[in-house]
Tab-separated table of C-alpha atoms in Angstrom:
chain	number	residue	atom	x	y	z
A	20	MET	CA	-12.210	31.203	17.268
A	21	GLU	CA	-15.453	27.900	16.898
A	22	LYS	CA	-14.637	27.497	12.883
A	23	GLY	CA	-10.887	26.633	13.781
A	24	LYS	CA	-11.562	24.280	16.584
A	25	ASN	CA	-14.016	22.647	14.669
A	26	SER	CA	-11.466	22.512	11.341
A	27	ILE	CA	-8.899	21.296	13.957
A	28	LEU	CA	-10.994	18.649	14.868
A	29	GLU	CA	-12.060	17.846	12.009
A	30	ILE	CA	-8.463	17.211	11.003
A	31	LEU	CA	-7.633	15.077	13.721
A	32	VAL	CA	-10.816	12.763	12.900
A	33	VAL	CA	-9.949	12.433	9.329
A	34	SER	CA	-6.165	11.967	10.198
A	35	THR	CA	-6.792	9.381	12.460
A	36	LYS	CA	-9.284	7.006	10.391
A	37	LEU	CA	-5.953	7.544	7.659
A	38	GLY	CA	-3.588	6.319	10.414
A	39	LEU	CA	-6.029	3.584	11.677
A	40	THR	CA	-6.322	2.010	8.287
A	41	SER	CA	-3.161	3.355	6.022
A	42	PHE	CA	-0.923	-0.405	5.718
A	43	GLY	CA	1.248	-1.032	3.045
A	44	GLY	CA	4.396	1.622	3.210
A	45	PRO	CA	4.799	5.081	2.515
A	46	ILE	CA	4.181	4.344	-1.343
A	47	ALA	CA	0.744	2.741	-0.362
A	48	HIS	CA	-0.229	6.042	1.902
A	49	LEU	CA	0.110	8.591	-0.995
A	50	GLY	CA	-2.805	6.536	-2.743
A	51	TYR	CA	-4.735	6.071	0.836
A	52	PHE	CA	-4.042	10.323	1.401
A	53	ARG	CA	-4.955	11.171	-2.213
A	54	ASP	CA	-8.495	9.073	-1.776
A	55	GLU	CA	-9.076	11.073	1.178
A	56	TYR	CA	-7.696	14.386	0.777
A	57	VAL	CA	-8.201	14.770	-2.653
A	58	LYS	CA	-11.059	12.839	-4.300
A	59	ARG	CA	-13.518	12.173	-1.138
A	60	ARG	CA	-13.172	15.727	0.533
A	61	LYS	CA	-11.468	17.987	-2.197
A	62	TRP	CA	-9.309	19.538	0.611
A	63	LEU	CA	-6.647	20.469	-2.430
A	64	ASP	CA	-6.915	19.632	-5.866
A	65	GLU	CA	-4.525	17.406	-7.943
A	66	LYS	CA	-2.228	19.627	-8.963
A	67	SER	CA	-1.710	21.007	-5.498
A	68	TYR	CA	-1.404	17.310	-4.350
A	69	ALA	CA	1.026	16.392	-6.742
A	70	ASP	CA	3.792	19.422	-5.950
A	71	LEU	CA	3.110	18.493	-2.055
A	72	VAL	CA	4.488	15.127	-3.203
A	73	ALA	CA	7.395	16.526	-5.427
A	74	LEU	CA	8.215	19.057	-2.444
A	75	CYS	CA	8.310	16.480	0.176
A	76	GLN	CA	10.054	13.972	-1.972
A	77	PHE	CA	13.303	16.688	-2.024
A	78	LEU	CA	13.019	16.879	1.957
A	79	PRO	CA	14.654	14.199	3.903
A	80	GLY	CA	12.245	12.509	6.446
A	81	PRO	CA	9.131	10.401	6.035
A	82	ALA	CA	7.720	12.019	2.992
A	83	SER	CA	4.261	10.671	3.341
A	84	SER	CA	4.208	11.791	7.182
A	85	GLN	CA	5.326	14.807	5.737
A	86	ILE	CA	2.346	15.288	2.798
A	87	GLY	CA	-0.138	14.726	5.851
A	88	ILE	CA	1.414	17.273	7.922
A	89	SER	CA	1.169	20.229	4.902
A	90	ILE	CA	-2.335	19.154	4.421
A	91	GLY	CA	-3.003	20.065	8.127
A	92	MET	CA	-1.503	23.032	8.415
A	93	MET	CA	-3.285	23.881	4.445
A	94	ARG	CA	-6.382	23.488	6.715
A	95	GLY	CA	-5.734	24.380	9.711
A	96	GLY	CA	-2.277	26.051	10.645
A	97	LEU	CA	0.243	25.369	12.884
A	98	LEU	CA	-2.326	23.256	15.033
A	99	GLY	CA	-3.520	21.790	11.966
A	100	GLY	CA	-0.395	20.188	11.352
A	101	ILE	CA	0.064	19.225	14.689
A	102	ALA	CA	-3.152	17.485	15.097
A	103	SER	CA	-2.801	15.883	11.459
A	104	TRP	CA	0.597	14.149	12.739
A	105	CYS	CA	-1.238	12.922	15.915
A	106	GLY	CA	-3.643	10.989	14.000
A	107	PHE	CA	-1.967	9.782	11.692
A	108	THR	CA	0.748	8.584	13.642
A	109	LEU	CA	0.141	8.218	17.415
A	110	PRO	CA	-2.146	4.774	17.052
A	111	SER	CA	0.805	2.950	15.468
A	112	ALA	CA	3.204	4.479	17.536
A	113	LEU	CA	0.738	3.242	20.619
A	114	ALA	CA	0.844	-0.206	18.977
A	115	LEU	CA	3.971	-0.295	19.232
A	116	MET	CA	5.112	0.476	22.316
A	117	ILE	CA	2.642	-1.933	23.906
A	118	PHE	CA	4.320	-4.250	21.512
A	119	ALA	CA	7.834	-3.074	23.298
A	120	TYR	CA	6.147	-4.410	26.675
A	121	VAL	CA	4.046	-7.313	25.897
A	122	LEU	CA	4.742	-8.650	22.314
A	123	ASN	CA	8.700	-8.090	22.000
A	124	ASN	CA	9.729	-11.935	20.717
A	125	TYR	CA	5.869	-12.340	19.270
A	126	ASP	CA	6.865	-13.364	15.772
A	127	VAL	CA	4.217	-11.767	13.146
A	128	GLY	CA	5.959	-12.185	10.019
A	129	ASN	CA	4.300	-14.851	8.854
A	130	ALA	CA	0.482	-14.112	9.959
A	131	GLY	CA	-1.645	-14.120	7.141
A	132	TRP	CA	-3.609	-11.121	7.890
A	133	LEU	CA	-0.450	-9.425	7.535
A	134	HIS	CA	0.011	-10.752	4.559
A	135	GLY	CA	-3.152	-9.824	3.676
A	136	LEU	CA	-2.456	-6.141	4.010
A	137	MET	CA	0.354	-6.217	2.086
A	138	ILE	CA	-1.454	-7.666	-0.994
A	139	VAL	CA	-4.008	-4.748	-0.420
A	140	ALA	CA	-0.987	-2.186	-0.752
A	141	VAL	CA	-0.761	-3.439	-4.280
A	142	ALA	CA	-3.883	-2.161	-5.147
A	143	VAL	CA	-4.173	0.921	-3.916
A	144	VAL	CA	-0.459	1.838	-5.365
A	145	ALA	CA	-1.855	0.717	-8.784
A	146	GLN	CA	-5.011	3.145	-7.973
A	147	ALA	CA	-2.828	6.016	-7.298
A	148	VAL	CA	-0.271	5.470	-10.305
A	149	TRP	CA	-3.434	5.244	-12.644
A	150	GLY	CA	-5.335	7.787	-11.354
A	151	MET	CA	-1.727	10.770	-10.655
A	152	ALA	CA	-1.007	9.540	-14.376
A	153	ARG	CA	-3.770	10.567	-16.309
A	154	THR	CA	-3.214	13.795	-14.441
A	155	LEU	CA	0.314	14.575	-14.171
A	156	ALA	CA	1.140	12.021	-17.538
A	157	PRO	CA	-1.446	12.485	-19.858
A	158	ASP	CA	0.259	13.591	-22.457
A	159	ARG	CA	3.219	11.305	-24.964
A	160	THR	CA	6.118	13.141	-23.488
A	161	ARG	CA	5.659	13.253	-19.916
A	162	GLY	CA	4.118	9.790	-20.193
A	163	THR	CA	7.730	8.446	-21.478
A	164	ILE	CA	9.426	10.789	-18.757
A	165	ALA	CA	7.332	8.573	-16.327
A	166	ILE	CA	8.482	5.556	-17.776
A	167	LEU	CA	11.971	6.019	-18.017
A	168	THR	CA	12.191	7.231	-14.393
A	169	ALA	CA	10.044	3.954	-13.633
A	170	ILE	CA	12.671	1.761	-15.336
A	171	ILE	CA	15.760	3.647	-13.873
A	172	THR	CA	14.474	3.861	-10.811
A	173	LEU	CA	14.209	-0.075	-11.068
A	174	LEU	CA	17.704	-0.457	-12.404
A	175	TRP	CA	19.290	1.923	-9.819
A	176	SER	CA	17.880	1.095	-6.593
A	177	SER	CA	19.238	4.400	-4.724
A	178	ALA	CA	17.054	7.038	-2.463
A	179	TYR	CA	19.856	9.368	-3.893
A	180	GLY	CA	19.034	7.752	-7.699
A	181	GLN	CA	15.636	9.163	-6.986
A	182	LEU	CA	16.693	12.801	-6.061
A	183	ILE	CA	18.805	13.463	-9.414
A	184	LEU	CA	16.263	11.882	-11.734
A	185	ILE	CA	13.698	14.191	-10.189
A	186	ALA	CA	16.201	17.158	-10.765
A	187	VAL	CA	16.965	15.629	-14.216
A	188	ALA	CA	13.028	15.763	-15.042
A	189	GLY	CA	12.902	19.090	-13.760
A	190	LEU	CA	15.282	20.623	-16.234
A	191	PHE	CA	13.848	18.784	-18.915
A	192	GLY	CA	10.707	20.546	-17.989
A	193	ARG	CA	11.853	23.380	-17.988
A	194	PHE	CA	13.419	23.690	-21.418
A	195	PHE	CA	10.920	21.345	-23.252
A	196	LEU	CA	8.003	22.062	-21.461
A	197	ALA	CA	7.650	25.318	-21.302
A	198	LYS	CA	6.047	26.701	-24.439
A	199	SER	CA	3.244	24.053	-23.392
A	200	GLU	CA	-0.136	26.256	-22.249
A	201	ILE	CA	0.650	26.873	-17.810
A	202	PRO	CA	-3.138	26.536	-16.347
A	203	GLU	CA	-3.694	29.148	-13.791
A	204	THR	CA	-2.712	27.292	-9.989
A	205	PRO	CA	-4.041	27.754	-6.895
A	206	GLN	CA	-2.682	29.128	-3.802
A	207	LEU	CA	-2.217	26.626	-1.245
A	208	GLY	CA	-3.431	28.364	1.288
A	209	ILE	CA	-0.779	28.472	3.526
A	210	SER	CA	-0.955	30.483	6.853
A	211	ILE	CA	2.430	30.502	8.124
A	212	SER	CA	4.206	33.623	7.242
A	213	ARG	CA	7.780	33.751	5.785
A	214	ARG	CA	9.017	35.253	9.209
A	215	ALA	CA	7.942	31.568	11.221
A	216	ALA	CA	9.185	29.674	7.986
A	217	VAL	CA	13.188	31.205	8.700
A	218	VAL	CA	12.786	30.575	12.356
A	219	ALA	CA	11.874	27.232	11.188
A	220	TRP	CA	15.019	26.708	9.392
A	221	SER	CA	17.211	28.326	12.120
A	222	LEU	CA	15.860	25.780	14.457
A	223	PHE	CA	16.437	22.640	12.357
A	224	PHE	CA	20.089	23.873	11.405
A	225	GLY	CA	20.722	24.835	15.282
A	226	LEU	CA	19.775	21.418	16.570
A	227	LEU	CA	21.327	19.196	13.914
A	228	ILE	CA	24.858	20.903	14.976
A	229	GLY	CA	23.935	22.105	18.585
A	230	LEU	CA	22.960	18.982	19.979
A	231	PRO	CA	26.431	17.081	19.051
A	232	LEU	CA	28.008	19.702	20.344
A	233	LEU	CA	25.995	19.794	23.690
A	234	ARG	CA	26.211	15.807	23.975
A	235	GLN	CA	29.952	15.988	24.636
A	236	VAL	CA	29.246	18.243	27.391
A	237	VAL	CA	26.184	17.502	28.735
A	238	HIS	CA	26.236	14.150	29.793
A	239	SER	CA	22.872	12.623	29.835
A	240	HIS	CA	21.244	9.522	28.510
A	241	PHE	CA	17.948	11.203	27.004
A	242	LEU	CA	20.030	14.200	25.289
A	243	ALA	CA	21.926	11.071	23.566
A	244	VAL	CA	18.900	9.746	23.155
A	245	PHE	CA	17.257	12.719	21.792
A	246	ASP	CA	20.270	13.898	19.360
A	247	SER	CA	20.661	10.275	17.630
A	248	PHE	CA	16.798	10.255	16.545
A	249	PHE	CA	17.024	13.759	15.491
A	250	ARG	CA	19.909	13.299	13.569
A	251	VAL	CA	18.572	10.267	11.721
A	252	GLY	CA	15.029	12.278	10.764
A	253	SER	CA	17.139	14.992	9.773
A	254	LEU	CA	19.449	12.875	6.930
A	255	VAL	CA	17.813	10.413	5.790
A	256	PHE	CA	16.437	10.270	2.551
A	257	GLY	CA	13.579	8.284	1.002
A	258	GLY	CA	12.280	7.572	3.452
A	259	GLY	CA	10.055	4.255	4.761
A	260	HIS	CA	13.131	0.729	4.867
A	261	VAL	CA	15.929	3.766	3.912
A	262	VAL	CA	16.190	4.652	7.442
A	263	LEU	CA	16.525	0.931	9.220
A	264	PRO	CA	20.303	0.744	9.140
A	265	LEU	CA	20.311	4.357	10.322
A	266	LEU	CA	18.529	3.344	13.314
A	267	GLN	CA	20.034	0.020	13.954
A	268	SER	CA	23.918	2.188	13.481
A	269	GLU	CA	22.728	4.160	16.560
A	270	VAL	CA	21.047	1.705	18.723
A	271	VAL	CA	22.631	-1.516	18.548
A	272	PRO	CA	26.726	-0.678	18.810
A	273	THR	CA	25.937	1.648	21.504
A	274	GLY	CA	24.663	-0.747	23.355
A	275	TRP	CA	21.066	0.321	23.889
A	276	LEU	CA	19.135	-2.669	21.962
A	277	THR	CA	20.437	-5.816	21.065
A	278	ASP	CA	19.965	-7.228	17.342
A	279	SER	CA	17.651	-9.454	18.307
A	280	GLN	CA	15.502	-6.757	19.939
A	281	PHE	CA	15.988	-4.669	16.940
A	282	LEU	CA	14.617	-7.030	14.635
A	283	ALA	CA	11.544	-8.391	16.832
A	284	GLY	CA	10.525	-4.605	16.622
A	285	TYR	CA	11.001	-4.254	12.921
A	286	GLY	CA	8.692	-7.399	12.857
A	287	ALA	CA	6.202	-5.794	14.871
A	288	ALA	CA	6.444	-2.532	12.742
A	289	GLN	CA	4.850	-4.811	9.753
A	290	ALA	CA	2.028	-5.618	11.537
A	291	VAL	CA	0.597	-1.747	12.294
A	292	PRO	CA	-0.873	0.864	9.735
A	293	GLY	CA	1.144	4.387	9.395
A	294	PRO	CA	4.686	5.235	8.957
A	295	LEU	CA	7.427	3.095	9.370
A	296	PHE	CA	9.277	5.820	11.217
A	297	THR	CA	7.138	5.173	14.594
A	298	PHE	CA	9.687	2.124	15.075
A	299	SER	CA	11.296	4.815	16.927
A	300	ALA	CA	8.559	4.642	19.397
A	301	TYR	CA	9.223	1.225	20.377
A	302	LEU	CA	12.915	1.803	19.915
A	303	GLY	CA	12.945	4.290	22.722
A	304	THR	CA	10.346	2.015	24.612
A	305	VAL	CA	12.923	-0.761	25.229
A	306	MET	CA	15.475	1.773	26.173
A	307	ASN	CA	13.530	3.773	28.648
A	308	GLY	CA	9.902	2.890	28.741
A	309	TRP	CA	7.080	5.113	27.892
A	310	LEU	CA	9.105	8.247	28.251
A	311	GLY	CA	11.337	7.205	26.282
A	312	GLY	CA	9.134	6.305	23.612
A	313	PHE	CA	8.009	9.447	23.306
A	314	ILE	CA	10.938	10.949	23.364
A	315	ALA	CA	12.470	9.082	20.627
A	316	LEU	CA	9.237	9.448	18.504
A	317	ILE	CA	9.560	13.526	18.971
A	318	ALA	CA	13.117	13.628	18.237
A	319	MET	CA	12.040	11.220	15.013
A	320	PHE	CA	9.509	13.554	13.559
A	321	LEU	CA	10.328	16.620	14.849
A	322	PRO	CA	12.719	17.810	11.519
A	323	SER	CA	10.000	16.788	9.526
A	324	PHE	CA	7.765	19.732	11.208
A	325	LEU	CA	10.431	22.347	10.963
A	326	LEU	CA	11.305	21.396	7.525
A	327	VAL	CA	7.838	21.655	6.550
A	328	THR	CA	7.016	25.030	8.109
A	329	GLY	CA	10.491	26.143	6.893
A	330	SER	CA	9.423	25.356	3.398
A	331	LEU	CA	5.837	25.497	2.559
A	332	PRO	CA	5.348	29.582	2.141
A	333	PHE	CA	8.175	29.668	-0.081
A	334	TRP	CA	6.940	26.705	-2.116
A	335	ASP	CA	3.140	28.175	-2.797
A	336	VAL	CA	4.834	31.040	-4.219
A	337	ILE	CA	8.016	29.588	-6.201
A	338	ARG	CA	5.284	26.614	-7.258
A	339	ARG	CA	2.803	29.556	-9.180
A	340	ARG	CA	5.834	31.107	-11.036
A	341	PRO	CA	5.405	29.925	-14.517
A	342	ASN	CA	9.050	28.619	-15.278
A	343	PHE	CA	8.532	26.793	-12.133
A	344	GLN	CA	5.433	25.399	-13.537
A	345	SER	CA	7.642	23.681	-16.233
A	346	ILE	CA	9.956	22.573	-13.602
A	347	LEU	CA	7.114	21.199	-11.929
A	348	LYS	CA	5.324	19.646	-15.180
A	349	GLY	CA	8.434	17.148	-15.572
A	350	ILE	CA	8.987	16.762	-11.476
A	351	ASN	CA	5.536	15.488	-11.403
A	352	ALA	CA	6.322	12.860	-14.451
A	353	ALA	CA	8.889	11.759	-12.865
A	354	VAL	CA	7.122	11.176	-9.601
A	355	VAL	CA	4.873	9.334	-11.389
A	356	GLY	CA	7.662	6.833	-12.842
A	357	ILE	CA	8.876	6.703	-9.293
A	358	LEU	CA	5.520	5.412	-7.684
A	359	LEU	CA	5.112	3.159	-11.178
A	360	ALA	CA	8.318	1.648	-10.039
A	361	ALA	CA	7.385	1.103	-6.552
A	362	LEU	CA	4.401	-0.700	-7.575
A	363	TYR	CA	6.351	-3.229	-8.622
A	364	ASN	CA	9.383	-2.934	-6.329
A	365	PRO	CA	8.928	-3.113	-3.232
A	366	VAL	CA	4.972	-2.903	-3.064
A	367	TRP	CA	4.562	-6.447	-6.186
A	368	THR	CA	7.801	-8.214	-5.225
A	369	SER	CA	6.950	-8.706	-1.523
A	370	ALA	CA	3.563	-9.331	-1.150
A	371	VAL	CA	2.571	-11.511	-4.517
A	372	HIS	CA	3.710	-14.778	-4.600
A	373	THR	CA	0.609	-17.043	-5.601
A	374	PRO	CA	-2.019	-17.476	-7.958
A	375	LEU	CA	-4.269	-16.666	-4.684
A	376	ASP	CA	-2.221	-13.405	-3.810
A	377	PHE	CA	-3.086	-12.310	-7.558
A	378	CYS	CA	-6.824	-12.936	-6.971
A	379	LEU	CA	-6.775	-10.868	-3.605
A	380	ALA	CA	-4.897	-8.149	-5.161
A	381	ILE	CA	-6.972	-7.971	-8.370
A	382	ALA	CA	-10.030	-7.838	-6.400
A	383	ALA	CA	-9.326	-5.595	-4.274
A	384	PHE	CA	-8.139	-3.163	-6.790
A	385	GLY	CA	-11.902	-4.004	-8.749
A	386	LEU	CA	-13.355	-2.921	-5.356
A	387	LEU	CA	-11.522	-0.081	-5.059
A	388	MET	CA	-11.888	1.223	-8.750
A	389	LEU	CA	-15.078	0.034	-9.959
A	390	TRP	CA	-17.257	-0.439	-6.679
A	391	LYS	CA	-15.377	2.902	-5.124
A	392	LEU	CA	-15.522	1.260	-1.509
A	393	PRO	CA	-13.690	3.233	0.948
A	394	PRO	CA	-9.734	1.575	1.396
A	395	TRP	CA	-10.526	0.748	4.883
A	396	VAL	CA	-13.641	-1.602	4.034
A	397	VAL	CA	-11.165	-3.329	1.674
A	398	VAL	CA	-7.727	-3.218	3.734
A	399	LEU	CA	-10.597	-5.016	6.159
A	400	PHE	CA	-11.499	-7.465	3.383
A	401	SER	CA	-8.002	-8.387	2.786
A	402	ALA	CA	-6.710	-9.071	5.994
A	403	ALA	CA	-9.549	-11.636	6.586
A	404	TRP	CA	-9.240	-13.299	3.338
A	405	GLY	CA	-5.511	-13.046	3.867
A	406	ALA	CA	-6.269	-14.770	7.391
A	407	LEU	CA	-8.641	-17.470	6.027
A	408	ILE	CA	-5.574	-18.105	3.210
A	409	SER	CA	-3.417	-19.057	6.020
A	410	LEU	CA	-5.499	-21.203	7.776
A	411	ASN	CA	-5.981	-23.148	4.167
A	412	ILE	CA	-9.939	-22.303	4.187
């Protein structure tokens, strides 16, 4: 029992460090996670990490948060998943609640240190793409899958388009990568039973269908808020910025927030690390104070918990079957292509505008790849550089 307690505490400490330093959005988070969980701590191997990424790309909701929850569950069961979510999510959620109270009209969009954090995301994502490509797309066939996926993703920008590309790559892998030797795949170490998984799926669909019906009968503002945020967290594919128009359509037309309040919170959300879905904490706090912030936050992420809990026990069995291993080889190559496309848009296009920006990007990349500095050190270095550039020093 004591070992379990220590494991939960370790998960909380590690995920909190990531929650305080993971700037750059969901694609960059995959790089931070890979560096911390796969390379440094070796909690799982490269192949298992890639399989988790593939699973969470299929599920609706914030993929990076779902990966963090999954790794926490692998390490410490349901409590480990909760600890991982708390560590990664609460720092940015609490910061955005404070923004809602104190800095609602503060303009962070042009802050120099924020621009530095956006640039360091270029280096983090480039490191992740390089490392994953060497493992998941090492030959000509899978490398071609990755490149074609990147090209199509850039020309056809759609969350559903990504799902289609992943599915097509999986089918290609099933029929054209099946003859190659499939290495032994280790178990993920999931302690969640299939019965618990079925209960999680039942709760997910029960709430998704039942909350709107209950909302028509019970006229409660907090129930309406919970229903709105649960529905957005359940139905958004692609995560990240894809969630913004859905949230806007839920809170602005209803009169819960004004457009200016919504945009001010979005600006604040760019200044904090962690998942963009914590924007829900800001929105709930503006509407109903601290209690509203926590209600919106929990409603937004509850679908991810239920989906991950319901999927992992079955996924661990399916992913180790030889035929499905061939499918996953194609899918993982496509995931590399999607990351490669994201390295250009939105990561590169939103951050690198001048020669000084490019200098910072390659310096950060060198510190990560050659000097092997921890990402949080490179994050602080880039933020300081960005601040100095903005002051013309």
